[in-house]
């Protein structure tokens, strides 16, 4: 397992713009190599900031949007169209402005969907959708995601996997219902770490001084149950995309030799 790579940018705006350019290139490279690309989106300020930066990126349409499969790492379990849903925010930031194939946009179920208010049933349905999409190159249960994005919470959570809670301890299922989330809303649906670790590349996004302790905790060797971001790694690469404020607590030996 290769060590995580860090890239530190001047501030959160530049981090979002650079991450957007990096994602555009990664998608275009995957599509050139395999004819399609599969990306897992994340919610939160950094995740949505990246999508907004993609929307205005000069190279945006180097992506063949019609051959891009989009999934989510987690979702707030709310009614369809709720402004707090990650899918709603992603559509506003980018998705409604690019020619995606709707059949390739896999939003997690809403709380007023076919599973009603049963987040565990919604999680099971999303796991089945992932398994149906898993082809050659993927694990038995999820597609071979090219890039899986994760915002990192100040408590080191990623997706809706929170320190010490049941979701981060899950080792069999790929998607779980989350109840009692410390970050509102309390009910969510989330990929688990086994699903995260099936991705070729995992990119962790952290900007702002409120993330500095979490970044230091995780990169200093914390256990994944205590610090879920510590369990987020790709089969080919794990990349931390930071700004200087979020990297401020890192000792010199953990910092990249040259700031980006
Ligand atoms: O549903 C969510 O809220 C996100 O998926 C969550 O995992 C988010 O990525 C982190 O909490 C970081 O959020 P910020 O970037 O806003 O700090």
mmCIF file of C-alpha atoms and ligand atoms in Angstrom:
data_model
loop_
_atom_site.group_PDB
_atom_site.id
_atom_site.type_symbol
_atom_site.label_atom_id
_atom_site.label_comp_id
_atom_site.label_asym_id
_atom_site.label_seq_id
_atom_site.Cartn_x
_atom_site.Cartn_y
_atom_site.Cartn_z
ATOM 1 C CA UNK A 1 0.000 0.000 0.000
ATOM 2 C CA UNK A 2 1.590 3.286 -1.139
ATOM 3 C CA UNK A 3 1.852 6.170 1.299
ATOM 4 C CA UNK A 4 -0.645 8.988 0.831
ATOM 5 C CA UNK A 5 0.556 11.879 -1.293
ATOM 6 C CA UNK A 6 -0.040 15.462 -0.168
ATOM 7 C CA UNK A 7 -0.522 18.580 -2.267
ATOM 8 C CA UNK A 8 -0.808 21.860 -0.363
ATOM 9 C CA UNK A 9 -2.270 24.918 -2.051
ATOM 10 C CA UNK A 10 -2.169 28.555 -0.904
ATOM 11 C CA UNK A 11 -5.859 28.807 0.040
ATOM 12 C CA UNK A 12 -9.194 27.023 -0.346
ATOM 13 C CA UNK A 13 -10.107 28.786 -3.568
ATOM 14 C CA UNK A 14 -6.896 27.725 -5.271
ATOM 15 C CA UNK A 15 -7.273 24.222 -3.817
ATOM 16 C CA UNK A 16 -10.744 23.953 -5.369
ATOM 17 C CA UNK A 17 -9.554 25.248 -8.746
ATOM 18 C CA UNK A 18 -6.494 22.989 -8.801
ATOM 19 C CA UNK A 19 -8.520 19.964 -7.685
ATOM 20 C CA UNK A 20 -11.074 20.702 -10.411
ATOM 21 C CA UNK A 21 -8.347 20.832 -13.057
ATOM 22 C CA UNK A 22 -6.879 17.628 -11.666
ATOM 23 C CA UNK A 23 -10.280 15.865 -11.776
ATOM 24 C CA UNK A 24 -10.974 17.024 -15.342
ATOM 25 C CA UNK A 25 -7.638 15.557 -16.407
ATOM 26 C CA UNK A 26 -8.210 12.315 -14.475
ATOM 27 C CA UNK A 27 -11.633 11.847 -16.084
ATOM 28 C CA UNK A 28 -10.311 12.625 -19.572
ATOM 29 C CA UNK A 29 -7.421 10.192 -19.074
ATOM 30 C CA UNK A 30 -9.783 7.433 -17.865
ATOM 31 C CA UNK A 31 -12.100 8.003 -20.817
ATOM 32 C CA UNK A 32 -9.160 7.877 -23.226
ATOM 33 C CA UNK A 33 -7.932 4.645 -21.659
ATOM 34 C CA UNK A 34 -11.227 2.847 -20.973
ATOM 35 C CA UNK A 35 -13.904 4.699 -22.908
ATOM 36 C CA UNK A 36 -15.652 5.834 -19.741
ATOM 37 C CA UNK A 37 -15.000 7.162 -16.241
ATOM 38 C CA UNK A 38 -16.558 6.583 -12.834
ATOM 39 C CA UNK A 39 -16.355 9.231 -10.078
ATOM 40 C CA UNK A 40 -17.777 9.280 -6.560
ATOM 41 C CA UNK A 41 -18.816 12.739 -5.352
ATOM 42 C CA UNK A 42 -18.775 14.071 -1.821
ATOM 43 C CA UNK A 43 -20.874 16.695 -0.096
ATOM 44 C CA UNK A 44 -19.795 19.640 2.004
ATOM 45 C CA UNK A 45 -18.110 22.946 1.313
ATOM 46 C CA UNK A 46 -14.906 21.559 -0.177
ATOM 47 C CA UNK A 47 -16.697 18.977 -2.321
ATOM 48 C CA UNK A 48 -19.149 21.520 -3.681
ATOM 49 C CA UNK A 49 -16.370 24.069 -4.092
ATOM 50 C CA UNK A 50 -14.557 21.630 -6.358
ATOM 51 C CA UNK A 51 -17.693 21.079 -8.457
ATOM 52 C CA UNK A 52 -18.306 24.818 -8.779
ATOM 53 C CA UNK A 53 -14.694 25.282 -9.878
ATOM 54 C CA UNK A 54 -15.177 22.538 -12.493
ATOM 55 C CA UNK A 55 -18.243 24.354 -13.842
ATOM 56 C CA UNK A 56 -16.151 27.436 -14.641
ATOM 57 C CA UNK A 57 -12.921 25.638 -15.608
ATOM 58 C CA UNK A 58 -11.623 26.491 -19.127
ATOM 59 C CA UNK A 59 -10.916 22.797 -19.816
ATOM 60 C CA UNK A 60 -14.312 21.665 -18.489
ATOM 61 C CA UNK A 61 -15.480 20.115 -21.714
ATOM 62 C CA UNK A 62 -12.387 18.003 -22.132
ATOM 63 C CA UNK A 63 -14.662 15.651 -20.187
ATOM 64 C CA UNK A 64 -17.079 13.628 -22.297
ATOM 65 C CA UNK A 65 -19.985 14.180 -19.902
ATOM 66 C CA UNK A 66 -22.098 11.576 -21.710
ATOM 67 C CA UNK A 67 -19.653 8.833 -20.662
ATOM 68 C CA UNK A 68 -19.217 9.804 -17.030
ATOM 69 C CA UNK A 69 -20.759 7.671 -14.266
ATOM 70 C CA UNK A 70 -21.390 9.638 -11.076
ATOM 71 C CA UNK A 71 -22.005 8.089 -7.669
ATOM 72 C CA UNK A 72 -22.150 9.557 -4.165
ATOM 73 C CA UNK A 73 -20.090 8.679 -1.113
ATOM 74 C CA UNK A 74 -22.926 9.687 1.162
ATOM 75 C CA UNK A 75 -26.228 11.477 1.267
ATOM 76 C CA UNK A 76 -28.325 13.251 3.789
ATOM 77 C CA UNK A 77 -31.513 11.117 4.018
ATOM 78 C CA UNK A 78 -34.009 13.866 3.116
ATOM 79 C CA UNK A 79 -36.811 14.270 0.560
ATOM 80 C CA UNK A 80 -35.923 14.533 -3.144
ATOM 81 C CA UNK A 81 -34.844 18.069 -4.011
ATOM 82 C CA UNK A 82 -34.232 19.091 -0.420
ATOM 83 C CA UNK A 83 -31.630 21.905 -0.546
ATOM 84 C CA UNK A 84 -29.579 20.071 2.084
ATOM 85 C CA UNK A 85 -29.176 16.934 -0.019
ATOM 86 C CA UNK A 86 -25.689 16.450 -1.472
ATOM 87 C CA UNK A 87 -27.227 15.610 -4.855
ATOM 88 C CA UNK A 88 -29.216 18.862 -4.859
ATOM 89 C CA UNK A 89 -26.101 20.881 -4.075
ATOM 90 C CA UNK A 90 -24.049 19.019 -6.709
ATOM 91 C CA UNK A 91 -26.714 19.687 -9.356
ATOM 92 C CA UNK A 92 -26.693 23.385 -8.481
ATOM 93 C CA UNK A 93 -22.868 23.566 -8.448
ATOM 94 C CA UNK A 94 -22.214 21.687 -11.707
ATOM 95 C CA UNK A 95 -24.413 18.808 -12.802
ATOM 96 C CA UNK A 96 -27.376 20.790 -14.142
ATOM 97 C CA UNK A 97 -25.003 22.730 -16.403
ATOM 98 C CA UNK A 98 -23.268 19.860 -18.213
ATOM 99 C CA UNK A 99 -24.667 17.260 -20.674
ATOM 100 C CA UNK A 100 -24.549 14.185 -18.447
ATOM 101 C CA UNK A 101 -26.409 10.997 -19.367
ATOM 102 C CA UNK A 102 -29.121 10.920 -16.665
ATOM 103 C CA UNK A 103 -28.947 7.111 -16.632
ATOM 104 C CA UNK A 104 -25.319 7.404 -15.471
ATOM 105 C CA UNK A 105 -26.039 9.749 -12.534
ATOM 106 C CA UNK A 106 -26.643 7.498 -9.509
ATOM 107 C CA UNK A 107 -28.022 9.614 -6.682
ATOM 108 C CA UNK A 108 -28.650 7.855 -3.392
ATOM 109 C CA UNK A 109 -32.353 7.290 -2.558
ATOM 110 C CA UNK A 110 -34.329 10.107 -0.972
ATOM 111 C CA UNK A 111 -36.456 9.738 2.155
ATOM 112 C CA UNK A 112 -39.638 10.145 0.094
ATOM 113 C CA UNK A 113 -38.550 7.580 -2.488
ATOM 114 C CA UNK A 114 -39.521 3.909 -2.940
ATOM 115 C CA UNK A 115 -38.028 2.950 0.458
ATOM 116 C CA UNK A 116 -39.872 5.640 2.372
ATOM 117 C CA UNK A 117 -38.191 6.668 5.606
ATOM 118 C CA UNK A 118 -36.217 3.415 5.842
ATOM 119 C CA UNK A 119 -32.571 4.496 5.420
ATOM 120 C CA UNK A 120 -31.357 0.922 5.850
ATOM 121 C CA UNK A 121 -33.542 -0.251 2.956
ATOM 122 C CA UNK A 122 -32.321 2.710 0.889
ATOM 123 C CA UNK A 123 -28.741 1.685 1.662
ATOM 124 C CA UNK A 124 -29.472 -1.878 0.561
ATOM 125 C CA UNK A 125 -30.926 -0.640 -2.702
ATOM 126 C CA UNK A 126 -27.871 1.506 -3.418
ATOM 127 C CA UNK A 127 -25.588 -1.429 -2.637
ATOM 128 C CA UNK A 128 -27.545 -3.481 -5.176
ATOM 129 C CA UNK A 129 -27.195 -0.699 -7.763
ATOM 130 C CA UNK A 130 -23.442 -0.618 -7.183
ATOM 131 C CA UNK A 131 -23.181 -4.398 -7.474
ATOM 132 C CA UNK A 132 -25.179 -4.368 -10.719
ATOM 133 C CA UNK A 133 -22.744 -1.808 -12.141
ATOM 134 C CA UNK A 134 -19.618 -3.703 -11.047
ATOM 135 C CA UNK A 135 -18.020 -5.087 -14.169
ATOM 136 C CA UNK A 136 -14.541 -6.330 -15.102
ATOM 137 C CA UNK A 137 -11.980 -4.366 -13.065
ATOM 138 C CA UNK A 138 -14.332 -3.716 -10.169
ATOM 139 C CA UNK A 139 -14.663 -5.728 -7.007
ATOM 140 C CA UNK A 140 -17.651 -8.076 -6.815
ATOM 141 C CA UNK A 141 -19.672 -5.422 -5.099
ATOM 142 C CA UNK A 142 -18.796 -2.025 -6.552
ATOM 143 C CA UNK A 143 -17.580 -0.630 -9.890
ATOM 144 C CA UNK A 144 -13.903 0.210 -10.302
ATOM 145 C CA UNK A 145 -14.263 3.859 -9.378
ATOM 146 C CA UNK A 146 -11.569 5.944 -11.061
ATOM 147 C CA UNK A 147 -11.666 8.728 -8.461
ATOM 148 C CA UNK A 148 -13.522 8.734 -5.145
ATOM 149 C CA UNK A 149 -13.742 12.180 -3.544
ATOM 150 C CA UNK A 150 -14.054 12.628 0.220
ATOM 151 C CA UNK A 151 -14.405 15.825 2.193
ATOM 152 C CA UNK A 152 -12.808 15.479 5.634
ATOM 153 C CA UNK A 153 -14.720 16.667 8.672
ATOM 154 C CA UNK A 154 -13.110 18.476 11.634
ATOM 155 C CA UNK A 155 -13.671 15.254 13.628
ATOM 156 C CA UNK A 156 -11.888 13.227 10.876
ATOM 157 C CA UNK A 157 -15.130 11.790 9.457
ATOM 158 C CA UNK A 158 -15.406 11.032 5.760
ATOM 159 C CA UNK A 159 -18.664 10.411 3.892
ATOM 160 C CA UNK A 160 -21.045 9.729 6.791
ATOM 161 C CA UNK A 161 -18.609 7.498 8.664
ATOM 162 C CA UNK A 162 -18.049 9.073 12.058
ATOM 163 C CA UNK A 163 -15.470 8.223 14.737
ATOM 164 C CA UNK A 164 -16.469 5.222 16.815
ATOM 165 C CA UNK A 165 -19.929 4.797 15.241
ATOM 166 C CA UNK A 166 -21.199 1.622 13.604
ATOM 167 C CA UNK A 167 -20.654 2.685 9.995
ATOM 168 C CA UNK A 168 -16.881 2.956 10.259
ATOM 169 C CA UNK A 169 -16.713 -0.541 11.760
ATOM 170 C CA UNK A 170 -18.620 -2.152 8.857
ATOM 171 C CA UNK A 171 -16.452 -4.651 7.006
ATOM 172 C CA UNK A 172 -18.963 -6.575 4.855
ATOM 173 C CA UNK A 173 -21.632 -4.263 3.451
ATOM 174 C CA UNK A 174 -20.741 -1.566 0.894
ATOM 175 C CA UNK A 175 -23.494 0.870 1.900
ATOM 176 C CA UNK A 176 -25.123 1.457 5.280
ATOM 177 C CA UNK A 177 -27.855 3.546 6.790
ATOM 178 C CA UNK A 178 -26.504 6.003 9.373
ATOM 179 C CA UNK A 179 -28.571 6.975 12.408
ATOM 180 C CA UNK A 180 -27.666 9.604 14.979
ATOM 181 C CA UNK A 181 -25.098 11.364 12.818
ATOM 182 C CA UNK A 182 -23.308 14.041 14.869
ATOM 183 C CA UNK A 183 -23.376 16.202 11.738
ATOM 184 C CA UNK A 184 -26.982 17.127 10.876
ATOM 185 C CA UNK A 185 -29.172 15.755 9.553
ATOM 186 C CA UNK A 186 -29.077 12.740 11.845
ATOM 187 C CA UNK A 187 -30.127 10.152 9.260
ATOM 188 C CA UNK A 188 -27.899 9.454 6.285
ATOM 189 C CA UNK A 189 -26.808 6.819 3.789
ATOM 190 C CA UNK A 190 -23.078 6.180 3.348
ATOM 191 C CA UNK A 191 -20.545 4.063 1.533
ATOM 192 C CA UNK A 192 -18.447 2.028 3.954
ATOM 193 C CA UNK A 193 -14.652 1.825 4.068
ATOM 194 C CA UNK A 194 -14.552 -1.444 2.086
ATOM 195 C CA UNK A 195 -16.413 0.333 -0.725
ATOM 196 C CA UNK A 196 -14.127 3.383 -0.474
ATOM 197 C CA UNK A 197 -11.057 1.177 -0.656
ATOM 198 C CA UNK A 198 -12.237 -0.388 -3.936
ATOM 199 C CA UNK A 199 -11.534 2.906 -5.735
ATOM 200 C CA UNK A 200 -8.448 3.255 -7.861
ATOM 201 C CA UNK A 201 -7.784 6.701 -6.432
ATOM 202 C CA UNK A 202 -9.122 8.284 -3.249
ATOM 203 C CA UNK A 203 -8.777 12.049 -2.990
ATOM 204 C CA UNK A 204 -9.322 13.621 0.445
ATOM 205 C CA UNK A 205 -10.221 17.307 0.428
ATOM 206 C CA UNK A 206 -9.481 19.494 3.442
ATOM 207 C CA UNK A 207 -9.263 23.270 3.489
ATOM 208 C CA UNK A 208 -9.498 25.744 6.349
ATOM 209 C CA UNK A 209 -7.967 25.994 9.794
ATOM 210 C CA UNK A 210 -10.859 24.024 11.284
ATOM 211 C CA UNK A 211 -9.424 20.951 9.525
ATOM 212 C CA UNK A 212 -5.807 21.314 10.698
ATOM 213 C CA UNK A 213 -6.163 19.102 13.766
ATOM 214 C CA UNK A 214 -8.061 16.416 11.854
ATOM 215 C CA UNK A 215 -5.431 16.359 9.089
ATOM 216 C CA UNK A 216 -2.615 16.100 11.642
ATOM 217 C CA UNK A 217 -4.442 13.390 13.607
ATOM 218 C CA UNK A 218 -5.045 11.216 10.564
ATOM 219 C CA UNK A 219 -1.629 11.638 8.944
ATOM 220 C CA UNK A 220 0.087 10.997 12.272
ATOM 221 C CA UNK A 221 -1.184 7.429 12.237
ATOM 222 C CA UNK A 222 -4.574 7.390 13.967
ATOM 223 C CA UNK A 223 -6.670 4.226 13.832
ATOM 224 C CA UNK A 224 -9.503 4.235 11.275
ATOM 225 C CA UNK A 225 -12.231 3.531 13.838
ATOM 226 C CA UNK A 226 -11.125 6.548 15.862
ATOM 227 C CA UNK A 227 -10.385 8.626 12.732
ATOM 228 C CA UNK A 228 -12.334 7.338 9.692
ATOM 229 C CA UNK A 229 -10.301 9.348 7.167
ATOM 230 C CA UNK A 230 -7.363 7.132 8.148
ATOM 231 C CA UNK A 231 -9.138 4.205 6.493
ATOM 232 C CA UNK A 232 -9.693 6.010 3.196
ATOM 233 C CA UNK A 233 -7.171 4.813 0.623
ATOM 234 C CA UNK A 234 -7.189 3.893 -3.028
ATOM 235 C CA UNK A 235 -5.883 0.733 -4.650
ATOM 236 C CA UNK A 236 -3.539 2.833 -6.810
ATOM 237 C CA UNK A 237 -3.244 6.214 -5.087
ATOM 238 C CA UNK A 238 -4.356 8.185 -2.058
ATOM 239 C CA UNK A 239 -4.125 11.952 -2.432
ATOM 240 C CA UNK A 240 -4.664 14.665 0.176
ATOM 241 C CA UNK A 241 -5.604 17.983 -1.416
ATOM 242 C CA UNK A 242 -5.085 20.663 1.224
ATOM 243 C CA UNK A 243 -4.717 24.358 1.665
ATOM 244 C CA UNK A 244 -2.013 25.865 3.875
ATOM 245 C CA UNK A 245 -4.436 26.432 6.751
ATOM 246 C CA UNK A 246 -5.468 22.767 6.862
ATOM 247 C CA UNK A 247 -1.817 21.666 6.614
ATOM 248 C CA UNK A 248 -0.660 24.071 9.329
ATOM 249 C CA UNK A 249 -0.302 21.393 12.073
ATOM 250 C CA UNK A 250 1.692 18.942 9.957
ATOM 251 C CA UNK A 251 5.340 18.385 10.917
ATOM 252 C CA UNK A 252 7.902 19.077 8.194
ATOM 253 C CA UNK A 253 8.486 15.374 7.545
ATOM 254 C CA UNK A 254 4.838 14.916 6.506
ATOM 255 C CA UNK A 255 4.735 17.964 4.251
ATOM 256 C CA UNK A 256 5.509 17.753 0.538
ATOM 257 C CA UNK A 257 8.968 19.038 -0.289
ATOM 258 C CA UNK A 258 7.634 21.817 -2.498
ATOM 259 C CA UNK A 259 4.307 23.667 -1.939
ATOM 260 C CA UNK A 260 2.080 23.509 -5.001
HETATM 261 O O1 LIG B 1 -22.760 14.980 3.866
HETATM 262 C C1 LIG B 1 -21.745 15.631 4.126
HETATM 263 O O2 LIG B 1 -21.740 16.593 4.875
HETATM 264 C C2 LIG B 1 -20.436 15.286 3.483
HETATM 265 O O3 LIG B 1 -20.456 14.258 2.641
HETATM 266 C C3 LIG B 1 -19.373 15.223 4.525
HETATM 267 O O4 LIG B 1 -18.667 14.012 4.569
HETATM 268 C C4 LIG B 1 -18.436 16.362 4.217
HETATM 269 O O5 LIG B 1 -17.668 16.045 3.061
HETATM 270 C C5 LIG B 1 -17.515 16.651 5.370
HETATM 271 O O6 LIG B 1 -18.318 16.874 6.524
HETATM 272 C C6 LIG B 1 -16.674 17.904 5.084
HETATM 273 O O7 LIG B 1 -17.550 18.964 4.883
HETATM 274 P P1 LIG B 1 -16.971 20.455 4.647
HETATM 275 O O8 LIG B 1 -16.152 20.380 3.387
HETATM 276 O O9 LIG B 1 -18.177 21.333 4.518
HETATM 277 O O10 LIG B 1 -16.130 20.778 5.859
#
